[in-house]
Amino acid sequence: MAKICTLAEAIGDNVRDGDTLAMEGFTHLIPYAAGHEIIRQGRKDLFLVRMTPDLIYDQLIGVGAARGMKFSWGGNPGVGSLHRFRDAVENQWPRPLEIEEHSHAAMANAYEAGAANLPFAVLRGYIGADLAKVNPNIRSVTCPFTGEVLAAVPAIRPDVSIIHAQRADRQGNVLIEGISGVQKEAVLAATRSIVTVEEIVDELNPPSPNAVVLPRWAISAVVHVPGGAFPSYAHGYYPRSNAFYIAWDKIARDRDSFTAWIRENVLAGKPEDFARHAVRRAANAA
Amino acid sequence: MAQDFTPTEMMTIAAARALSNDDVCFVGIGAPSAACNVARLTHAPDITLIYESGTIGTKPDVLPLSIGDGELSDTALFTVSVPEMFRYWLQGGRITTGFLGGAQIDRFANLNTTVVGPYDAPKVRLPGGGGAPEISSNCGQIFITMALTNRGFVDHLDFITSMGHGEGGDHRARLGMKTRGPTRVITDLCIFEPDPVTKELTVVSIHRGVTRGQIEENCGWPVRFAKEIVETPIPTATELSVLRDINARTKRAHEAA
């Protein structure tokens, strides 16, 4: 049952050293504020899972919080490299990073298999692709009906999944709108889950009976963090800060400038700092 | 009337012309996205553009920086979850055309966006495949657009992220693929198409003002030229103004705070 609490409490109660952690949001609704809180609480040896590691995992990798990562596309979208990720893989800085690399289709199927409580996912995938040669978790299964050989990957079952959403009601039921990615699957595949939201409201008022709703009894914690997806975005609240994604390239390219940025913006920061992004951006969008 | 245009503009416009009104197109970010939207804003107004974030039938006014910008969802006919995108729409065989870019390509149109050097100790770690491995095998056909350079068009790929024609010939069919694979590679100097039998990329069209020597200098393998080669028609005034307008709108939007 969802506990409505502070971000510090939610991370403290649900994220443990060594956990397999999925923080999802496909470009949209990426839970940045939660990522910063994990860094502030000094979690370590995490095995990170995320289709597109994006800046949020570049930050966790750069501070040395991760022992490994399962992913399918590790770039800064439209900009270039994730420099902290590259530094970890190419130079083992600040520590070696074990990687398990998949395609998007395989990751999406693997989350769905996790949510469905199945041990593995099956897809028509990886045909002629070299990833199958370097990732022992890409195997095959023969269809018992047709004999077709299909790709098989293990289900994703995180210890904890964290997502950001537009709003929750006072009981902790959560509504997601816009690009919904694999957030529903990530939460339902996990043992524990945290949802940060832009707003907590009296009535959820889903815009349609088919809106994506996660009920309070499928979630461990709900936290009110307005602006918590910045520099990603929250559909209906504030747009993506493409300017920040472009600026990140320079910040993260250099170890010292990255470390200084983390010190000033994360270690010396607090969840409430994110609210200014929501307010300012909403005003601009209006 | 002839106008001045850059090689990149020629590439984007030649790529846009490859698409038709009836296409249902899975769009890669960057150069493919520009080409697909120029097609939509010129000769193919009813084309269906799909981005892997789950946005279907999207009509962005500015080019997205990422594959999941809000602009895509705001202007889409509908938006689905990422598992639904890859399972029902892509694997389900509903996409006629996939439009990809890449860091490196070989003469059989295999793409590498994963690593330069050994996988376990890479010289350069690239972003990886994302949707490409299954886009490549599940779309009816694949168009590829990237600038022709020695760094990009290489004799040997260190890693095959997504298979084009593999080792050439009937390699795709031997692996059980029923789709056509790459049918056209549009660069800033020329257009390649695979040889009907060997599947080796062959120059079929050369952009105005480009020599065979320039193509050979910028390609990492000995280039094959088709028996009959045409000159790529230069961009029309309309194509150029549509492309320049969308690029200007995009630049303004991305630089805004």
Coordinates of C-alpha atoms in Angstrom, one line a residue:
Chain A
M1 CA 0.0 0.0 0.0
A2 CA 1.4 3.3 -1.0
K3 CA 2.9 5.4 1.8
I4 CA 2.8 9.1 1.0
C5 CA 6.1 10.4 2.4
T6 CA 9.1 12.6 1.8
L7 CA 11.7 11.7 -0.8
A8 CA 14.4 11.1 1.8
E9 CA 12.1 8.6 3.6
A10 CA 11.0 6.9 0.3
I11 CA 14.6 6.3 -0.8
G12 CA 15.7 5.4 2.7
D13 CA 13.0 2.8 3.1
N14 CA 13.1 1.3 -0.3
V15 CA 16.6 1.6 -2.0
R16 CA 19.4 -0.5 -0.4
D17 CA 23.0 -0.9 -1.2
G18 CA 23.5 -3.7 -3.9
D19 CA 19.9 -3.4 -5.2
T20 CA 18.9 -4.0 -8.7
L21 CA 17.3 -0.6 -9.4
A22 CA 15.2 0.5 -12.4
M23 CA 14.4 4.2 -12.9
E24 CA 12.3 4.4 -16.0
G25 CA 10.7 7.1 -18.2
F26 CA 11.3 7.0 -21.9
T27 CA 12.7 10.6 -22.4
H28 CA 9.5 11.8 -20.7
L29 CA 9.0 11.7 -16.9
I30 CA 12.5 10.7 -15.9
P31 CA 12.7 10.7 -12.1
Y32 CA 15.8 13.0 -11.7
A33 CA 15.0 14.3 -8.2
A34 CA 14.9 10.7 -6.9
G35 CA 18.3 10.0 -8.6
H36 CA 19.8 13.0 -6.8
E37 CA 18.4 11.8 -3.5
I38 CA 20.0 8.3 -4.0
I39 CA 23.3 10.1 -4.6
R40 CA 22.9 12.2 -1.5
Q41 CA 22.1 9.1 0.6
G42 CA 25.3 7.5 -0.7
R43 CA 23.8 4.3 -2.0
K44 CA 26.4 2.0 -3.6
D45 CA 27.0 -1.1 -5.6
L46 CA 23.7 -0.7 -7.4
F47 CA 22.9 -2.7 -10.5
L48 CA 21.1 -0.2 -12.7
V49 CA 18.4 -1.1 -15.2
R50 CA 17.1 1.4 -17.8
M51 CA 16.4 1.3 -21.5
T52 CA 18.1 4.7 -22.1
P53 CA 20.5 5.4 -19.3
D54 CA 20.2 9.2 -20.1
L55 CA 21.7 11.8 -17.9
I56 CA 20.2 10.3 -14.8
Y57 CA 22.4 7.2 -14.9
D58 CA 25.3 9.2 -16.3
Q59 CA 25.2 11.0 -12.9
L60 CA 24.8 7.8 -10.8
I61 CA 27.7 6.1 -12.8
G62 CA 29.9 9.2 -12.5
V63 CA 29.6 9.3 -8.7
G64 CA 30.5 5.6 -8.5
A65 CA 27.2 4.4 -7.2
A66 CA 26.8 1.6 -9.8
R67 CA 28.5 -1.8 -10.1
G68 CA 26.7 -2.6 -13.3
M69 CA 24.1 -1.6 -15.8
K70 CA 21.6 -3.3 -18.1
F71 CA 20.5 -1.0 -20.9
S72 CA 19.7 -0.7 -24.6
W73 CA 20.8 2.8 -25.8
G74 CA 23.4 4.7 -23.8
G75 CA 23.6 8.2 -25.4
N76 CA 22.6 11.8 -24.8
P77 CA 19.6 11.9 -27.2
G78 CA 20.3 14.1 -30.2
V79 CA 23.5 15.5 -28.5
G80 CA 26.1 12.7 -28.4
S81 CA 27.8 10.6 -25.8
L82 CA 27.1 10.0 -22.2
H83 CA 30.6 10.9 -21.1
R84 CA 30.5 9.5 -17.6
F85 CA 29.2 6.2 -18.9
R86 CA 31.9 6.1 -21.6
D87 CA 34.6 7.0 -19.0
A88 CA 33.5 4.0 -16.9
V89 CA 33.4 1.6 -19.8
E90 CA 36.6 2.8 -21.6
N91 CA 38.7 3.8 -18.5
Q92 CA 37.0 2.1 -15.5
W93 CA 36.6 5.6 -13.9
P94 CA 35.6 6.0 -11.1
R95 CA 35.1 2.2 -11.0
P96 CA 34.6 -0.7 -13.5
L97 CA 31.0 -1.0 -14.8
E98 CA 29.7 -4.4 -15.7
I99 CA 27.3 -4.0 -18.7
E100 CA 24.5 -6.2 -19.9
E101 CA 23.4 -4.8 -23.3
H102 CA 20.2 -5.5 -25.1
S103 CA 18.0 -4.0 -27.8
H104 CA 15.0 -1.8 -27.0
A105 CA 12.6 -4.5 -28.2
A106 CA 14.2 -7.0 -25.8
M107 CA 14.2 -4.7 -22.8
A108 CA 10.6 -3.8 -23.4
N109 CA 9.6 -7.4 -23.7
A110 CA 11.7 -8.3 -20.6
Y111 CA 9.9 -5.6 -18.5
E112 CA 6.6 -6.9 -19.7
A113 CA 7.6 -10.5 -18.8
G114 CA 8.6 -9.3 -15.3
A115 CA 5.2 -7.5 -14.8
A116 CA 3.5 -10.7 -16.0
N117 CA 5.5 -12.8 -13.5
L118 CA 7.1 -14.9 -16.2
P119 CA 10.7 -16.1 -16.1
F120 CA 11.7 -14.9 -19.6
A121 CA 10.5 -12.9 -22.6
V122 CA 10.3 -14.2 -26.2
L123 CA 10.7 -12.0 -29.3
R124 CA 11.6 -12.2 -33.0
G125 CA 14.8 -10.3 -32.4
Y126 CA 18.6 -10.0 -32.6
I127 CA 18.7 -11.8 -36.1
G128 CA 22.2 -11.4 -37.4
A129 CA 23.1 -8.9 -34.6
D130 CA 26.4 -9.3 -32.8
L131 CA 24.9 -8.5 -29.3
A132 CA 23.8 -12.1 -29.1
K133 CA 27.5 -13.1 -29.3
V134 CA 28.6 -10.9 -26.4
N135 CA 25.7 -11.1 -24.0
P136 CA 25.2 -14.6 -22.6
N137 CA 21.7 -13.5 -21.4
I138 CA 20.5 -13.5 -25.1
R139 CA 19.5 -17.0 -25.8
S140 CA 16.9 -18.8 -28.0
V141 CA 13.8 -20.9 -27.6
T142 CA 12.1 -23.1 -30.1
C143 CA 8.4 -22.6 -30.6
P144 CA 6.7 -25.9 -29.6
F145 CA 4.0 -25.3 -32.2
T146 CA 5.8 -24.1 -35.3
G147 CA 9.5 -24.9 -34.7
E148 CA 10.5 -21.3 -35.2
V149 CA 13.6 -20.3 -33.3
L150 CA 13.0 -17.1 -31.4
A151 CA 15.2 -14.9 -29.1
A152 CA 14.7 -15.3 -25.3
V153 CA 15.9 -12.9 -22.6
P154 CA 15.4 -13.1 -18.8
A155 CA 12.5 -11.2 -17.3
I156 CA 13.5 -7.9 -15.6
R157 CA 12.7 -8.2 -11.9
P158 CA 14.1 -5.1 -10.1
D159 CA 14.4 -5.0 -6.3
V160 CA 13.0 -1.5 -6.7
S161 CA 11.6 0.6 -9.5
I162 CA 11.3 4.4 -9.4
I163 CA 9.2 6.5 -11.9
H164 CA 7.8 10.0 -12.0
A165 CA 4.2 10.8 -12.9
Q166 CA 1.9 13.7 -13.3
R167 CA -0.3 13.2 -10.2
A168 CA -1.6 11.1 -7.4
D169 CA -4.6 11.3 -5.3
R170 CA -4.5 11.5 -1.5
Q171 CA -4.7 7.7 -1.2
G172 CA -1.7 7.3 -3.5
N173 CA -3.3 6.2 -6.8
V174 CA -1.2 7.4 -9.6
L175 CA -2.0 8.8 -13.1
I176 CA 0.4 8.9 -16.1
E177 CA -0.3 10.7 -19.3
G178 CA 1.6 11.2 -22.6
I179 CA 4.6 9.0 -23.5
S180 CA 4.1 6.2 -21.0
G181 CA 7.2 4.2 -22.0
V182 CA 7.7 1.1 -19.8
Q183 CA 6.8 2.8 -16.5
K184 CA 3.8 0.6 -15.7
E185 CA 5.7 -2.5 -16.5
A186 CA 8.7 -1.4 -14.5
V187 CA 6.6 -0.8 -11.4
L188 CA 4.6 -4.1 -11.7
A189 CA 7.9 -6.1 -12.3
A190 CA 9.5 -4.8 -9.1
T191 CA 9.4 -5.9 -5.5
R192 CA 9.2 -2.3 -4.3
S193 CA 8.4 0.9 -6.1
I194 CA 8.5 4.6 -5.6
V195 CA 6.5 7.1 -7.7
T196 CA 7.3 10.9 -7.5
V197 CA 4.6 13.1 -8.8
E198 CA 4.0 16.7 -9.9
E199 CA 0.8 17.1 -7.9
I200 CA -1.2 15.4 -5.2
V201 CA -4.9 16.1 -5.7
D202 CA -8.2 15.3 -4.1
E203 CA -9.6 13.6 -7.1
L204 CA -7.5 11.9 -9.8
N205 CA -10.1 12.6 -12.5
P206 CA -8.6 10.4 -15.2
P207 CA -9.1 12.0 -18.6
S208 CA -10.5 8.8 -20.0
P209 CA -11.4 5.3 -18.6
N210 CA -8.3 4.0 -20.5
A211 CA -5.8 6.4 -18.9
V212 CA -2.7 4.7 -17.3
V213 CA -3.4 4.4 -13.6
L214 CA -1.3 2.6 -11.1
P215 CA -3.4 1.7 -8.0
R216 CA -2.0 2.5 -4.5
W217 CA -1.9 -1.1 -3.6
A218 CA 0.7 -1.8 -6.4
I219 CA 3.1 1.0 -5.2
S220 CA 5.3 1.2 -2.1
A221 CA 5.7 5.0 -1.8
V222 CA 4.3 8.2 -3.4
V223 CA 6.2 11.4 -3.0
H224 CA 5.2 15.0 -4.0
V225 CA 8.2 16.4 -5.9
P226 CA 7.1 19.2 -8.3
G227 CA 9.6 19.6 -11.1
G228 CA 11.1 16.3 -10.2
A229 CA 11.5 15.2 -13.8
F230 CA 13.7 18.2 -14.8
P231 CA 15.5 18.4 -17.3
S232 CA 13.2 15.7 -18.7
Y233 CA 9.6 16.8 -18.8
A234 CA 6.1 16.3 -17.5
H235 CA 3.4 16.4 -20.2
G236 CA 0.9 19.1 -19.3
Y237 CA 3.2 20.7 -16.8
Y238 CA 6.6 21.7 -18.3
P239 CA 8.6 20.9 -21.4
R240 CA 11.9 19.1 -21.8
S241 CA 14.9 21.3 -21.3
N242 CA 16.7 20.5 -24.5
A243 CA 19.0 23.4 -23.6
F244 CA 20.1 21.5 -20.4
Y245 CA 20.7 18.3 -22.3
I246 CA 22.9 20.2 -24.7
A247 CA 24.7 21.9 -21.8
W248 CA 25.3 18.5 -20.1
D249 CA 27.7 17.5 -22.8
K250 CA 30.2 20.1 -21.6
I251 CA 29.6 19.5 -17.9
A252 CA 30.0 15.8 -18.1
R253 CA 32.9 15.7 -20.6
D254 CA 35.4 16.5 -17.9
R255 CA 35.7 14.6 -14.5
D256 CA 36.4 17.8 -12.5
S257 CA 33.5 19.8 -14.0
F258 CA 31.2 16.9 -13.5
T259 CA 32.3 16.4 -9.8
A260 CA 31.9 20.2 -9.2
W261 CA 28.4 20.1 -10.8
I262 CA 27.4 17.2 -8.5
R263 CA 28.7 18.9 -5.4
E264 CA 26.9 22.2 -6.1
N265 CA 23.6 20.8 -7.6
V266 CA 23.1 17.4 -5.9
L267 CA 25.1 17.1 -2.7
A268 CA 24.3 20.7 -1.6
G269 CA 20.8 20.5 -3.1
K270 CA 17.4 19.2 -1.8
P271 CA 14.2 17.8 -3.5
E272 CA 12.4 21.2 -3.1
D273 CA 15.0 22.8 -5.5
F274 CA 13.2 21.0 -8.4
A275 CA 10.0 23.0 -7.9
R276 CA 11.5 26.1 -9.5
H277 CA 11.8 24.3 -12.8
A278 CA 8.1 23.4 -12.8
V279 CA 7.0 26.9 -12.0
R280 CA 9.4 28.7 -14.3
R281 CA 8.9 26.3 -17.2
A282 CA 5.1 26.3 -16.9
A283 CA 5.1 30.1 -17.0
N284 CA 7.2 30.0 -20.2
A285 CA 5.0 27.4 -21.8
A286 CA 1.8 29.4 -21.1
Chain B
M1 CA 16.0 27.7 -61.4
A2 CA 19.1 26.4 -59.7
Q3 CA 19.9 27.6 -56.2
D4 CA 22.8 27.2 -53.9
F5 CA 22.5 24.3 -51.5
T6 CA 24.9 22.5 -49.2
P7 CA 25.8 18.8 -49.5
T8 CA 23.9 18.1 -46.2
E9 CA 20.7 19.8 -47.6
M10 CA 21.0 17.7 -50.8
M11 CA 21.3 14.6 -48.6
T12 CA 18.3 15.4 -46.5
I13 CA 16.2 16.2 -49.5
A14 CA 17.3 13.2 -51.5
A15 CA 16.4 11.1 -48.5
A16 CA 13.0 12.7 -48.1
R17 CA 12.2 11.9 -51.8
A18 CA 12.7 8.2 -51.0
L19 CA 9.5 8.2 -49.0
S20 CA 6.0 8.1 -50.3
N21 CA 2.5 9.2 -49.1
D22 CA 1.6 5.6 -48.3
D23 CA 4.6 4.8 -46.2
V24 CA 4.3 3.9 -42.5
C25 CA 7.8 4.9 -41.4
F26 CA 9.7 4.1 -38.2
V27 CA 11.9 7.2 -37.8
G28 CA 15.4 7.3 -36.3
I29 CA 16.6 10.5 -34.6
G30 CA 18.8 13.0 -36.3
A31 CA 19.2 13.0 -40.1
P32 CA 16.4 10.5 -40.7
S33 CA 14.0 12.6 -38.7
A34 CA 14.8 15.7 -40.8
A35 CA 14.3 13.8 -44.0
C36 CA 11.0 12.2 -42.9
N37 CA 9.5 15.5 -41.9
V38 CA 10.6 17.2 -45.1
A39 CA 8.8 14.4 -46.9
R40 CA 5.7 15.0 -44.8
L41 CA 5.8 18.8 -45.4
T42 CA 6.3 18.5 -49.2
H43 CA 5.3 15.5 -51.4
A44 CA 4.0 13.1 -48.8
P45 CA 1.5 14.9 -46.5
D46 CA -0.3 11.7 -45.5
I47 CA 2.8 9.7 -44.5
T48 CA 2.6 8.0 -41.1
L49 CA 5.6 8.8 -39.0
I50 CA 6.3 6.6 -36.0
Y51 CA 9.0 7.2 -33.3
E52 CA 10.0 4.4 -31.0
S53 CA 8.8 6.3 -27.9
G54 CA 5.3 5.1 -28.9
T55 CA 4.1 8.1 -30.8
I56 CA 2.2 7.1 -34.0
G57 CA 1.1 9.4 -36.8
T58 CA 3.1 12.3 -35.4
K59 CA 3.4 15.7 -37.1
P60 CA 6.0 17.7 -35.3
D61 CA 6.3 21.4 -36.0
V62 CA 10.0 21.4 -34.9
L63 CA 12.3 18.4 -35.1
P64 CA 12.6 16.6 -31.9
L65 CA 16.0 16.6 -30.2
S66 CA 15.2 13.2 -28.5
I67 CA 13.1 10.3 -29.7
G68 CA 10.5 11.2 -27.0
D69 CA 10.1 15.0 -27.1
G70 CA 6.7 16.3 -26.0
E71 CA 6.2 17.7 -29.5
L72 CA 5.9 14.1 -30.8
S73 CA 3.2 13.1 -28.4
D74 CA 1.3 16.5 -28.7
T75 CA 1.0 16.1 -32.5
A76 CA 0.5 12.3 -32.7
L77 CA -2.7 10.5 -33.7
F78 CA -2.1 8.4 -30.7
T79 CA 0.6 7.3 -28.3
V80 CA 1.2 3.8 -27.0
S81 CA 3.5 2.2 -24.5
V82 CA 7.0 1.1 -25.6
P83 CA 6.2 -2.6 -25.3
E84 CA 3.2 -2.2 -27.5
M85 CA 5.2 -0.2 -30.0
F86 CA 7.8 -2.9 -30.4
R87 CA 5.5 -5.9 -30.1
Y88 CA 2.3 -5.1 -32.0
W89 CA 3.4 -2.4 -34.4
L90 CA 7.0 -3.3 -35.3
Q91 CA 7.2 -7.0 -34.7
G92 CA 3.6 -7.3 -35.9
G93 CA 4.8 -6.3 -39.4
R94 CA 2.8 -3.1 -39.7
I95 CA 5.7 -0.8 -40.6
T96 CA 6.6 -0.5 -44.3
T97 CA 9.9 1.5 -43.9
G98 CA 12.5 2.0 -41.3
F99 CA 14.7 5.0 -41.6
L100 CA 18.1 4.7 -39.9
G101 CA 21.4 6.5 -39.5
G102 CA 24.5 5.0 -38.0
A103 CA 28.1 5.7 -36.9
Q104 CA 29.6 3.1 -39.3
I105 CA 28.3 1.1 -42.3
D106 CA 30.0 -1.5 -44.5
R107 CA 29.5 -2.4 -48.1
F108 CA 26.5 -4.7 -47.3
A109 CA 24.8 -2.0 -45.3
N110 CA 25.3 -3.6 -42.0
L111 CA 25.5 -0.8 -39.3
N112 CA 27.6 -0.3 -36.2
T113 CA 26.5 2.0 -33.4
T114 CA 27.9 0.0 -30.6
V115 CA 31.8 0.0 -30.3
V116 CA 34.9 0.8 -32.1
G117 CA 37.6 -1.8 -31.1
P118 CA 36.9 -4.9 -29.1
Y119 CA 33.6 -5.1 -27.3
D120 CA 35.2 -5.9 -24.0
A121 CA 37.8 -3.2 -24.2
P122 CA 36.5 -0.6 -26.6
K123 CA 38.5 2.3 -28.0
V124 CA 35.2 4.2 -28.4
R125 CA 32.0 3.2 -26.7
L126 CA 29.1 4.4 -28.9
P127 CA 25.5 4.6 -27.6
G128 CA 24.4 1.1 -28.8
G129 CA 21.6 -0.3 -30.9
G130 CA 18.4 1.0 -29.3
G131 CA 15.6 -0.1 -31.6
A132 CA 17.8 -0.7 -34.6
P133 CA 18.3 -4.5 -34.5
E134 CA 14.6 -5.2 -34.7
I135 CA 13.8 -2.2 -36.9
S136 CA 16.2 -3.7 -39.4
S137 CA 14.7 -7.1 -39.4
N138 CA 11.0 -6.3 -39.0
C139 CA 10.3 -3.3 -41.3
G140 CA 9.4 -4.0 -44.9
Q141 CA 12.5 -2.2 -46.1
I142 CA 15.2 0.1 -44.7
F143 CA 16.5 3.4 -45.8
I144 CA 19.8 4.7 -44.4
T145 CA 21.1 8.2 -44.5
M146 CA 24.5 9.3 -43.3
A147 CA 27.4 11.5 -44.6
L148 CA 29.9 9.8 -46.8
T149 CA 33.2 9.8 -44.9
N150 CA 36.1 7.4 -44.4
R151 CA 35.3 7.2 -40.7
G152 CA 31.7 6.2 -41.4
F153 CA 32.0 4.0 -44.5
V154 CA 34.5 1.4 -43.5
D155 CA 35.9 -1.8 -45.0
H156 CA 35.3 -3.8 -41.9
L157 CA 32.9 -3.3 -39.0
D158 CA 34.1 -4.1 -35.5
F159 CA 30.6 -4.9 -34.4
I160 CA 27.3 -5.5 -36.3
T161 CA 24.7 -3.7 -34.3
S162 CA 22.0 -4.2 -36.9
M163 CA 22.2 -6.5 -39.9
G164 CA 21.7 -5.2 -43.4
H165 CA 22.6 -7.8 -46.0
G166 CA 25.1 -9.6 -43.7
E167 CA 27.7 -11.2 -45.9
G168 CA 25.7 -10.3 -49.0
G169 CA 23.7 -12.5 -51.4
D170 CA 20.7 -14.3 -49.8
H171 CA 22.1 -14.0 -46.3
R172 CA 19.0 -12.4 -44.9
A173 CA 16.7 -15.1 -46.4
R174 CA 19.1 -17.8 -45.0
L175 CA 18.5 -16.4 -41.5
G176 CA 14.8 -16.6 -42.0
M177 CA 14.1 -12.9 -42.6
K178 CA 11.3 -12.2 -45.0
T179 CA 11.8 -8.4 -45.2
R180 CA 13.9 -6.6 -47.9
G181 CA 16.5 -5.0 -45.6
P182 CA 18.4 -1.8 -46.8
T183 CA 17.3 -0.8 -50.2
R184 CA 18.8 2.7 -50.4
V185 CA 21.7 4.5 -48.7
I186 CA 21.5 8.3 -49.2
T187 CA 24.7 10.3 -48.5
D188 CA 25.8 13.9 -49.0
L189 CA 27.6 13.0 -52.2
C190 CA 25.6 10.2 -53.8
I191 CA 23.0 7.5 -53.5
F192 CA 23.8 3.8 -53.2
E193 CA 21.5 0.8 -53.8
P194 CA 22.4 -2.8 -53.2
D195 CA 23.3 -4.9 -56.3
P196 CA 20.2 -7.1 -57.0
V197 CA 22.3 -10.3 -56.7
T198 CA 25.4 -9.7 -54.5
K199 CA 23.7 -7.0 -52.4
E200 CA 26.9 -4.9 -52.4
L201 CA 26.2 -1.2 -52.2
T202 CA 26.5 0.4 -55.7
V203 CA 26.4 4.0 -56.6
V204 CA 23.3 4.7 -58.7
S205 CA 23.0 8.5 -58.5
I206 CA 25.6 11.2 -58.0
H207 CA 24.7 14.7 -56.6
R208 CA 25.4 17.7 -58.9
G209 CA 29.0 18.9 -58.8
V210 CA 30.4 15.7 -57.2
T211 CA 33.0 13.6 -59.0
R212 CA 33.6 9.8 -58.9
G213 CA 37.0 10.6 -57.4
Q214 CA 35.4 12.4 -54.4
I215 CA 33.2 9.4 -53.7
E216 CA 36.1 7.0 -53.9
E217 CA 38.2 9.2 -51.6
N218 CA 35.5 9.3 -48.9
C219 CA 34.6 5.7 -48.9
G220 CA 36.6 3.0 -47.0
W221 CA 36.1 0.3 -49.6
P222 CA 36.6 0.1 -53.4
V223 CA 33.4 1.7 -54.7
R224 CA 31.3 0.0 -57.2
F225 CA 29.4 2.2 -59.7
A226 CA 26.3 1.1 -61.6
K227 CA 26.5 0.8 -65.4
E228 CA 24.0 3.6 -65.7
I229 CA 24.3 6.5 -63.2
V230 CA 22.0 9.5 -63.1
E231 CA 22.6 12.9 -61.6
T232 CA 20.5 13.4 -58.5
P233 CA 17.9 16.1 -59.3
I234 CA 18.9 19.2 -57.4
P235 CA 16.6 20.5 -54.6
T236 CA 13.6 22.6 -55.6
A237 CA 13.0 26.0 -54.1
T238 CA 10.1 24.6 -52.2
E239 CA 12.1 21.7 -50.8
L240 CA 14.9 24.0 -49.7
S241 CA 12.6 26.5 -48.0
V242 CA 10.7 23.8 -46.1
L243 CA 14.0 22.3 -44.9
R244 CA 15.5 25.6 -43.9
D245 CA 12.3 26.7 -42.2
I246 CA 12.1 23.6 -40.1
N247 CA 15.8 23.7 -39.2
A248 CA 15.4 27.4 -38.1
R249 CA 12.3 26.6 -36.0
T250 CA 14.1 23.7 -34.5
K251 CA 17.2 25.6 -33.6
R252 CA 15.2 28.4 -31.9
A253 CA 13.2 25.8 -29.9
H254 CA 16.2 23.8 -28.7
E255 CA 18.1 26.8 -27.6
A256 CA 15.3 28.3 -25.6
A257 CA 15.7 27.8 -21.9

